[in-house]
CSV table of C-alpha atoms in Angstrom, one decimal:
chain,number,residue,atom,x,y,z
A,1,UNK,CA,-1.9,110.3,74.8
A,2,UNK,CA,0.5,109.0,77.2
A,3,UNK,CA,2.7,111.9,78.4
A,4,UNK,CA,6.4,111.5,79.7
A,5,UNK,CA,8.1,113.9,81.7
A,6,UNK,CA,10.4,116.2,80.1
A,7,UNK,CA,13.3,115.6,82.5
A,8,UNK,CA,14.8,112.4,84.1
A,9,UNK,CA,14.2,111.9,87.5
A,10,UNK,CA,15.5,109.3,90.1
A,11,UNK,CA,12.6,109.3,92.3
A,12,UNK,CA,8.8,109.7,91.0
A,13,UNK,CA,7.7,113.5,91.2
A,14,UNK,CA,5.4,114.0,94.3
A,15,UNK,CA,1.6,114.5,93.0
A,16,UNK,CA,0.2,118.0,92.9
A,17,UNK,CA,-1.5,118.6,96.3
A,18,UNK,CA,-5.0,119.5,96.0
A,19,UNK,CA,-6.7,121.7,98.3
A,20,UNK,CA,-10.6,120.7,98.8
A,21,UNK,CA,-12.9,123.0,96.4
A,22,UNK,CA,-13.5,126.1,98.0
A,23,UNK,CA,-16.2,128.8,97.0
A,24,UNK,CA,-15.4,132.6,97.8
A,25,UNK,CA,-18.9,133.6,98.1
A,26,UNK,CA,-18.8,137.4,97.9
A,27,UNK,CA,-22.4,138.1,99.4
A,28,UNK,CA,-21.2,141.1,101.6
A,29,UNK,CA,-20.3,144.1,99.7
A,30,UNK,CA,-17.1,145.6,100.4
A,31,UNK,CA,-15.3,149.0,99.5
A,32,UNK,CA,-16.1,149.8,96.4
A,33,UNK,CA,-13.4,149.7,93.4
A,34,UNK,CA,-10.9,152.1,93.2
A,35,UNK,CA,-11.1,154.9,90.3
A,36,UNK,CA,-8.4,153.3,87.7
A,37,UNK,CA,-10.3,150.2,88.1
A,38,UNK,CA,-13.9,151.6,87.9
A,39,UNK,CA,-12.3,153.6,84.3
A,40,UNK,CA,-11.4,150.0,83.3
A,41,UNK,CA,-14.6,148.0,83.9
A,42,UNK,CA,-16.5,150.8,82.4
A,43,UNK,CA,-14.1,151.3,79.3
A,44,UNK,CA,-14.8,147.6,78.8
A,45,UNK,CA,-18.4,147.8,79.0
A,46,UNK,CA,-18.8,150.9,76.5
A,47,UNK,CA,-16.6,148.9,74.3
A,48,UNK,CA,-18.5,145.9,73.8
A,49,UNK,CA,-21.8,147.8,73.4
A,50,UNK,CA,-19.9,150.5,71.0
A,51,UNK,CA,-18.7,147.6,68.7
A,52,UNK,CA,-22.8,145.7,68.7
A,53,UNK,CA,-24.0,149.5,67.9
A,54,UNK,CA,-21.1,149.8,65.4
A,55,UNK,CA,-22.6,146.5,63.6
A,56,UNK,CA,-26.1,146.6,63.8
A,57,UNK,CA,-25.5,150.2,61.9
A,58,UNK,CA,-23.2,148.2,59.4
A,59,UNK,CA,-20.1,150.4,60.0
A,60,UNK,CA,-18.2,146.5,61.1
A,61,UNK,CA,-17.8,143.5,59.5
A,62,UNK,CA,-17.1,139.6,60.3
A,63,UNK,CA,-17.9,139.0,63.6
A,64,UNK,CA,-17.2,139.4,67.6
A,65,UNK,CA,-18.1,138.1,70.6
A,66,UNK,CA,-18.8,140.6,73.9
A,67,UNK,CA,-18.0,139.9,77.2
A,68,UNK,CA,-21.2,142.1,78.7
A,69,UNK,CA,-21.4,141.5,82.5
A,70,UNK,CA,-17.9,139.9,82.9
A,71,UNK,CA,-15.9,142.4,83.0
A,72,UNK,CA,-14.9,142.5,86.3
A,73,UNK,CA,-13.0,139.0,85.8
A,74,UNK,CA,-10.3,140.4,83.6
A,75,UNK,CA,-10.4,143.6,86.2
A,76,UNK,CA,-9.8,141.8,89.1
A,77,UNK,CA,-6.5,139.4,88.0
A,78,UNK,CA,-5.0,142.0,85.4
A,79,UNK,CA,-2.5,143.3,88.4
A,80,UNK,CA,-2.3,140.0,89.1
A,81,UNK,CA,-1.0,138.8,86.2
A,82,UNK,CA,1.3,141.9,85.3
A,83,UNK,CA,4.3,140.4,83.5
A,84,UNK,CA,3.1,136.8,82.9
A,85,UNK,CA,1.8,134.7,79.9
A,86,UNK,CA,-1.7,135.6,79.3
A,87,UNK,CA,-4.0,133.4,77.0
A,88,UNK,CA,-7.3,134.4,75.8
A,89,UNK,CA,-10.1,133.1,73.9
A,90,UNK,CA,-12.5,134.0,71.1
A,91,UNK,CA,-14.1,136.3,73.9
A,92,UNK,CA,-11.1,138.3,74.8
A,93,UNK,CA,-11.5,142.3,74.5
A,94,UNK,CA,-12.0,142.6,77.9
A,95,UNK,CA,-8.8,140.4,78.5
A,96,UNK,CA,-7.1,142.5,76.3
A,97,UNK,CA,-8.0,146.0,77.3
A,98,UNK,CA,-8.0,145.1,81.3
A,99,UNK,CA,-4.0,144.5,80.7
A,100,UNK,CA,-3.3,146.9,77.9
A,101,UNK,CA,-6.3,150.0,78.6
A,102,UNK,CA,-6.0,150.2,74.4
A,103,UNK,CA,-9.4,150.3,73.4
A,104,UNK,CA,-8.1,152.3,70.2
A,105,UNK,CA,-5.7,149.6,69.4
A,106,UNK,CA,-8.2,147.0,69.7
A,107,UNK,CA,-11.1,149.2,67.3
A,108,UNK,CA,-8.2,149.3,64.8
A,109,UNK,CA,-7.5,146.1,64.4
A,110,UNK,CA,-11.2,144.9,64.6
A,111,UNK,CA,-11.8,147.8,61.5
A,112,UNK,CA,-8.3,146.8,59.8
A,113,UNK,CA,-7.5,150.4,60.4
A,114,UNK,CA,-4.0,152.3,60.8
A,115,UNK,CA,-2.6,151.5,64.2
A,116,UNK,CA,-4.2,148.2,64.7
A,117,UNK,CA,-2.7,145.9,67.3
A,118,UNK,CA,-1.4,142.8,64.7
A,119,UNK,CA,-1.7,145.3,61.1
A,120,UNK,CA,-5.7,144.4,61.2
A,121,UNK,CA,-5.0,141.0,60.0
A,122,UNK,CA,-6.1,139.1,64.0
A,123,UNK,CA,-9.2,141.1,64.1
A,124,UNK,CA,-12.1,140.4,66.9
A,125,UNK,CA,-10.4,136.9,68.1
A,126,UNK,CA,-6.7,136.8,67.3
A,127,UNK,CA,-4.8,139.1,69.0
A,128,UNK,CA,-0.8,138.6,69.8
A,129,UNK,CA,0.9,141.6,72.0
A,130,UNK,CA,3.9,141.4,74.7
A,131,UNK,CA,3.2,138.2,76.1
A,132,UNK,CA,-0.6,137.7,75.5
A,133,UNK,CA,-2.6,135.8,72.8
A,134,UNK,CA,-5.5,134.7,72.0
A,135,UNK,CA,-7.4,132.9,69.0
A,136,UNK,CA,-11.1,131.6,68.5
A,137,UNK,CA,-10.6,128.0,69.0
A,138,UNK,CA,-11.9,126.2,71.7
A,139,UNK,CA,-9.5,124.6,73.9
A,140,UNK,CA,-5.8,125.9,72.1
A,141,UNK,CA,-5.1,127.8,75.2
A,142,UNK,CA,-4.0,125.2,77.9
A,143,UNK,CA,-1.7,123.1,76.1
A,144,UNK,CA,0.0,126.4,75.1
A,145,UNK,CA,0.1,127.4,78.8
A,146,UNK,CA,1.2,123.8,80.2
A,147,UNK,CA,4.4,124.1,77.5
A,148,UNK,CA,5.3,128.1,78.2
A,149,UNK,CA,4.8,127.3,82.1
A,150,UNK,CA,7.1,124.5,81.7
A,151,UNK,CA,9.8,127.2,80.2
A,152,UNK,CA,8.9,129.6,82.8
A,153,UNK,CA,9.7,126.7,84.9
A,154,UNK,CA,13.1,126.1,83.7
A,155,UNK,CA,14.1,129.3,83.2
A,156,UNK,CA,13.5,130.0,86.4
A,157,UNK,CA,11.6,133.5,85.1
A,158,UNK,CA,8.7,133.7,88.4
A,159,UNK,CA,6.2,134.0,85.6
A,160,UNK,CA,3.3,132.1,85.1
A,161,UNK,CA,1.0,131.4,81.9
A,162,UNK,CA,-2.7,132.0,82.5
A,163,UNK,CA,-5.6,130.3,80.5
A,164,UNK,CA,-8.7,131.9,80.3
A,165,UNK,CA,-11.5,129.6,79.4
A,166,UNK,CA,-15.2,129.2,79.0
A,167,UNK,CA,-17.5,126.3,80.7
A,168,UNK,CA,-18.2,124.7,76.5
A,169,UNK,CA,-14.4,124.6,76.8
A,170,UNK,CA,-14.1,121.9,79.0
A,171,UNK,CA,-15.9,119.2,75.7
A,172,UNK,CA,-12.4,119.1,74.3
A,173,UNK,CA,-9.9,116.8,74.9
A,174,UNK,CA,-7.1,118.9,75.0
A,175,UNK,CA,-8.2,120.3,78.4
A,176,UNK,CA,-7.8,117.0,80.2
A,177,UNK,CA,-4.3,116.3,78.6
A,178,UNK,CA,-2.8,119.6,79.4
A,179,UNK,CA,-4.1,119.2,83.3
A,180,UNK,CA,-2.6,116.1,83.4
A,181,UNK,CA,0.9,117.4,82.1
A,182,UNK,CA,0.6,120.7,84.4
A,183,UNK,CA,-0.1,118.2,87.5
A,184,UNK,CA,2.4,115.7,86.7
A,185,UNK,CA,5.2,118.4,86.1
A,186,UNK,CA,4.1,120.4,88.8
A,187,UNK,CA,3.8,123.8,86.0
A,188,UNK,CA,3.1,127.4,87.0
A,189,UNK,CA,-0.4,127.3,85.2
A,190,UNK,CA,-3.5,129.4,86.0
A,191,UNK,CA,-6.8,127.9,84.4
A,192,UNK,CA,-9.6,130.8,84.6
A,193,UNK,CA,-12.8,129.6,84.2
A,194,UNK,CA,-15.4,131.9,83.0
A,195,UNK,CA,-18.7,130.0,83.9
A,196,UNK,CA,-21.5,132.1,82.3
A,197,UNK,CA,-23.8,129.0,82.2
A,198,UNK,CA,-24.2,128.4,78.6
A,199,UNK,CA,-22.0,127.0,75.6
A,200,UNK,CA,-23.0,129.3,72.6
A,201,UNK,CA,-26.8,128.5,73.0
A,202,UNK,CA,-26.9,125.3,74.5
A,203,UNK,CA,-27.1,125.7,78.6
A,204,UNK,CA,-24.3,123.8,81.0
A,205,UNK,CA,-26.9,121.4,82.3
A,206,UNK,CA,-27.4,120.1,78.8
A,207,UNK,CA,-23.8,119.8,77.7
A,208,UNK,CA,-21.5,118.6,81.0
A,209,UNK,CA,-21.8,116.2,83.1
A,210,UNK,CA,-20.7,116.8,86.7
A,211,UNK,CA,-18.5,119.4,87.4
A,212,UNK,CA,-15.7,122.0,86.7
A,213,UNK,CA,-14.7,121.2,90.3
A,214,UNK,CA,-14.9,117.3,90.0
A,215,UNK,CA,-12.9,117.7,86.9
A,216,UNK,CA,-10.2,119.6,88.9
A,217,UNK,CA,-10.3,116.9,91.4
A,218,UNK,CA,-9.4,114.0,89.6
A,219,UNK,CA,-6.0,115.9,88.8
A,220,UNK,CA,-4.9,116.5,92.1
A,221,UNK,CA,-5.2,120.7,90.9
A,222,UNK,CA,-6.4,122.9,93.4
A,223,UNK,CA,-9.8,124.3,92.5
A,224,UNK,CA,-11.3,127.6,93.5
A,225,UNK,CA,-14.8,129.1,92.8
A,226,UNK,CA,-15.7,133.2,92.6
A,227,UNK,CA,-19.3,133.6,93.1
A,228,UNK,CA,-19.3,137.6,93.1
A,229,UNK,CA,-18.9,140.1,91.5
A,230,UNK,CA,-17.2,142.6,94.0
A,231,UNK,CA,-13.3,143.6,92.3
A,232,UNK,CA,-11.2,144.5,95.2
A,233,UNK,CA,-12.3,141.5,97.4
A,234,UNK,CA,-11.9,139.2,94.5
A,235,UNK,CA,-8.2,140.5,94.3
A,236,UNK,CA,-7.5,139.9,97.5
A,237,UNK,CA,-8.7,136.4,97.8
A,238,UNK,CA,-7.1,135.2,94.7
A,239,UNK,CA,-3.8,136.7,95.6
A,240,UNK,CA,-2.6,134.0,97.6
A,241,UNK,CA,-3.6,131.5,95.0
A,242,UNK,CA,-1.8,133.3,91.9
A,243,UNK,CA,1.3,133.2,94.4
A,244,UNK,CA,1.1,129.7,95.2
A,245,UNK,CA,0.6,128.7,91.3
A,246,UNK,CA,3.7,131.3,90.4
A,247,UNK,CA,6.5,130.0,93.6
A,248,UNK,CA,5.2,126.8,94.1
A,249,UNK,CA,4.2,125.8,90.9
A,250,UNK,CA,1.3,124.2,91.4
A,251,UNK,CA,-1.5,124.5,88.7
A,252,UNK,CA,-4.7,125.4,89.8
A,253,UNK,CA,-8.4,126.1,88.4
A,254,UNK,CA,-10.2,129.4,89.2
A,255,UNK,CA,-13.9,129.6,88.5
A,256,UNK,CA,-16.1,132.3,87.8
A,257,UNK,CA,-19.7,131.5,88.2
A,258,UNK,CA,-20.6,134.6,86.0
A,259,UNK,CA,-23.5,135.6,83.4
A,260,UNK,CA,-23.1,136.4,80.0
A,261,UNK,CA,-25.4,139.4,79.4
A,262,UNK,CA,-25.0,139.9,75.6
A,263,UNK,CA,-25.9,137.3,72.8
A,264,UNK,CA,-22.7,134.3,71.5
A,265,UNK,CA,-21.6,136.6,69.3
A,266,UNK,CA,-23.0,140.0,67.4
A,267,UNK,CA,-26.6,139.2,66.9
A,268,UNK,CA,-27.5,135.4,68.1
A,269,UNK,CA,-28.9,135.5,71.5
A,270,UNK,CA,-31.6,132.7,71.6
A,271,UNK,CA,-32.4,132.7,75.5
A,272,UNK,CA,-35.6,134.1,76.5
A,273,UNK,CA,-35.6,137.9,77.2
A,274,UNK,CA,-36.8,137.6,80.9
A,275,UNK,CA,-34.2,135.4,81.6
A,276,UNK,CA,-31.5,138.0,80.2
A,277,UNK,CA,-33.3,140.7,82.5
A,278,UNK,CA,-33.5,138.5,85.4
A,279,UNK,CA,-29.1,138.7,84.8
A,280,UNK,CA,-29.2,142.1,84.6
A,281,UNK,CA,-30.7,142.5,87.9
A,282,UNK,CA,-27.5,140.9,89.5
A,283,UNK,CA,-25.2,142.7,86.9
A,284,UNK,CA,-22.3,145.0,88.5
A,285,UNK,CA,-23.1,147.7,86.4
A,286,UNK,CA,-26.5,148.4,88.1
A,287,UNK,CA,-24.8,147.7,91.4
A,288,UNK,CA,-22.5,150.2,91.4
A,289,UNK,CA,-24.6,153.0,89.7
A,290,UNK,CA,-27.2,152.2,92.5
A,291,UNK,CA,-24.8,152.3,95.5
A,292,UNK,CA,-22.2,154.9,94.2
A,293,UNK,CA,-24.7,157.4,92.7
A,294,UNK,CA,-24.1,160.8,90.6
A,295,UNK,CA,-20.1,160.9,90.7
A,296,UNK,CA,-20.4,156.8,89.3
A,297,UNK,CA,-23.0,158.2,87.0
A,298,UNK,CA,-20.8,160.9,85.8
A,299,UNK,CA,-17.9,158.9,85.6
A,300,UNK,CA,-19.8,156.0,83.2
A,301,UNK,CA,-21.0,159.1,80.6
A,302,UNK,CA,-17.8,160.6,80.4
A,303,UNK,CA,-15.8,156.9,79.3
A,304,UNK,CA,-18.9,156.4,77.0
A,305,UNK,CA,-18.2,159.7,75.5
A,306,UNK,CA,-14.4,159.8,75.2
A,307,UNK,CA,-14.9,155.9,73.2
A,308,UNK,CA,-17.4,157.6,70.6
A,309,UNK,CA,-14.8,159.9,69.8
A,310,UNK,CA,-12.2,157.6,69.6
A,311,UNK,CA,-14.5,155.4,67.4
A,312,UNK,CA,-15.0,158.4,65.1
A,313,UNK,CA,-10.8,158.7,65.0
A,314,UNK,CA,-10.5,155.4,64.2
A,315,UNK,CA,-12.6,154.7,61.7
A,316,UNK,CA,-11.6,157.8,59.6
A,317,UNK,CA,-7.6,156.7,59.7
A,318,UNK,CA,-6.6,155.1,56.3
A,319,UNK,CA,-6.3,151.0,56.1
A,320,UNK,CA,-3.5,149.6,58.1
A,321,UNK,CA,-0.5,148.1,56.0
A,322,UNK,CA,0.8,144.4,56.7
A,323,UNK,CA,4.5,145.1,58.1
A,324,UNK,CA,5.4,140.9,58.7
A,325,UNK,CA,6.8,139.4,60.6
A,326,UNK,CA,9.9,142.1,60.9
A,327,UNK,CA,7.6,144.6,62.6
A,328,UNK,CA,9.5,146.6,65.4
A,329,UNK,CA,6.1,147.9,67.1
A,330,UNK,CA,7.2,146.9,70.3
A,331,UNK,CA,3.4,146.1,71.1
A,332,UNK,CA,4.5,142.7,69.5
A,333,UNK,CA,8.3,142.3,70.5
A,334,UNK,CA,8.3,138.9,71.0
A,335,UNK,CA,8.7,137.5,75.2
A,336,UNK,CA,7.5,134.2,75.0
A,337,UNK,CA,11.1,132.9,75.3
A,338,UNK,CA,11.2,133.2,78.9
């Protein structure tokens, strides 16, 4: 697709500058996460092993896909990205509840139940709420973003669209045409790479050739990799490269060289066991609970707790009711104009 700019120009646009890949390697640990965010990685995690307990005892149909053991990326950028365009994927809850701490929302629509986010007709994967979104397929995200920064742009709004991503993502064409729109226009667009290594079942080695970073490159789009897990240091490192992507507008990638503890989706995890254990050793939740001790410990049973009560409330409410597209819950008051 050959892309034309949007507005007329007398001069050519100046090409995106790219900095040189740079890899925030988090090997020190620092202070440890402050309580509102420990409540929120933990409220994630209890979630996404509530909802595989819920299905394996057949109280959930369809499907869902967990983000087990990356929680801490949604953690780290949600006050980041408080006010902008947020675009998820297929594995979105911990997107979702890292902005919105709504885990009872979420179970509602995921069980079609009263009080559901989108009236229990988005489910696990499609989610639409005061400026976020996300869907299950692969790739939908960045043209999206490229054409709402572009507004943002214009409008002169200081927001900026975000993309979350996985590393299968970057097989679809649609990637490469919306980076080379963002870098031509120069739009506020945040790519967030969640590189947990494997595409479904099929490992990264086996399905891409060279790299994330390379890819990046070959725009002219700033690339930065996040090698840790550690949520306040992550914060602070990224918080000059949000800024530059929201004032400056200049796109860039962010990648988190993560792990993806639980199986694709509810039940289809074909890696061998050792090698999921060998993840687990590295996971943040057995970091913390080995550095922090009884108060993390007590802390971690207490969200578990309140979420099996809230999954008890939910599932005994009455089926939600499809209100259309006149619906005044201002969860989905529509912002994507600016």
């Amino acid at each position: 697709m050959t892309a034309r700019p949007p507005e007329p120009s007398r001069t050519p646009a100046a090409p995106a500058a790219a900095h040189p890949p740079a890899a925030l390697s988090l090997a020190e640990p620092p202070a440890a996460p402050g309580r509102e965010d420990l409540e929120s990685l933990l409220t994630i995690r209890h979630f996404e092993n509530l909802l595989l307990r819920m299905f394996a005892e057949g109280r959930l149909n369809g499907t869902t896909h967990t983000c087990l053991g990356q929680e801490y990326v949604p953690v780290s950028l949600a006050p980041l990205l408080a006010g902008d365009h947020v675009l998820s994927n297929h594995r979105g809850h911990g997107h979702y509840l890292a902005l919105f701490r709504d885990p009872a929302g979420l179970l509602a629509e995921i069980m079609g139940r009263t009080g559901a986010v989108c009236s229990g007709v988005g489910g696990s994967q499609h989610i639409r709420r005061d400026g976020y979104l996300s869907t299950g397929v692969q790739g939908q995200s960045l043209p999206l973003a490229v054409g709402i920064g572009l507004r943002c742009k214009r409008t002169g709004s200081g927001r900026l669209a975000a993309a979350f991503v996985g590393d299968g993502t970057w097989g679809e064409g649609a990637v490469y045409e919306a980076l080379n729109m963002a870098a031509l226009w120069r739009v506020p667009v945040l790519v967030v790479v969640e590189h947990n290594g494997i595409a479904q079942s099929t490992p990264t080695h086996a399905q891409m050739a060279g790299s994330i970073a390379d890819r990046a490159a070959a725009f002219g789009i700033d690339f930065v990799e996040v090698t840790g897990h550690h949520v306040p240091e992550i914060r602070e490192r990224l918080t000059p490269v949000v800024r530059r992507v929201r004032e400056e507008h200049r796109p860039a990638v962010v990648q988190f060289t993560t792990h993806r503890l639980g199986p694709h989706s509810k039940g289809d995890d074909t890696r061998d066991p050792a090698e999921v254990e060998r993840l687990r050793a590295g996971d943040w939740h057995r970091e913390l609970t080995d550095r922090l001790g009884a108060p993390f410990r007590e802390l971690d049973a207490r969200v578990r707790a309140d979420l099996e009560e809230m999954a008890r409330e939910v599932e005994a409410r009455p089926p939600a009711t499809w209100t259309g597209s006149g619906s005044t819950d201002p969860r989905t008051e529509d912002r994507w104009l600016n």
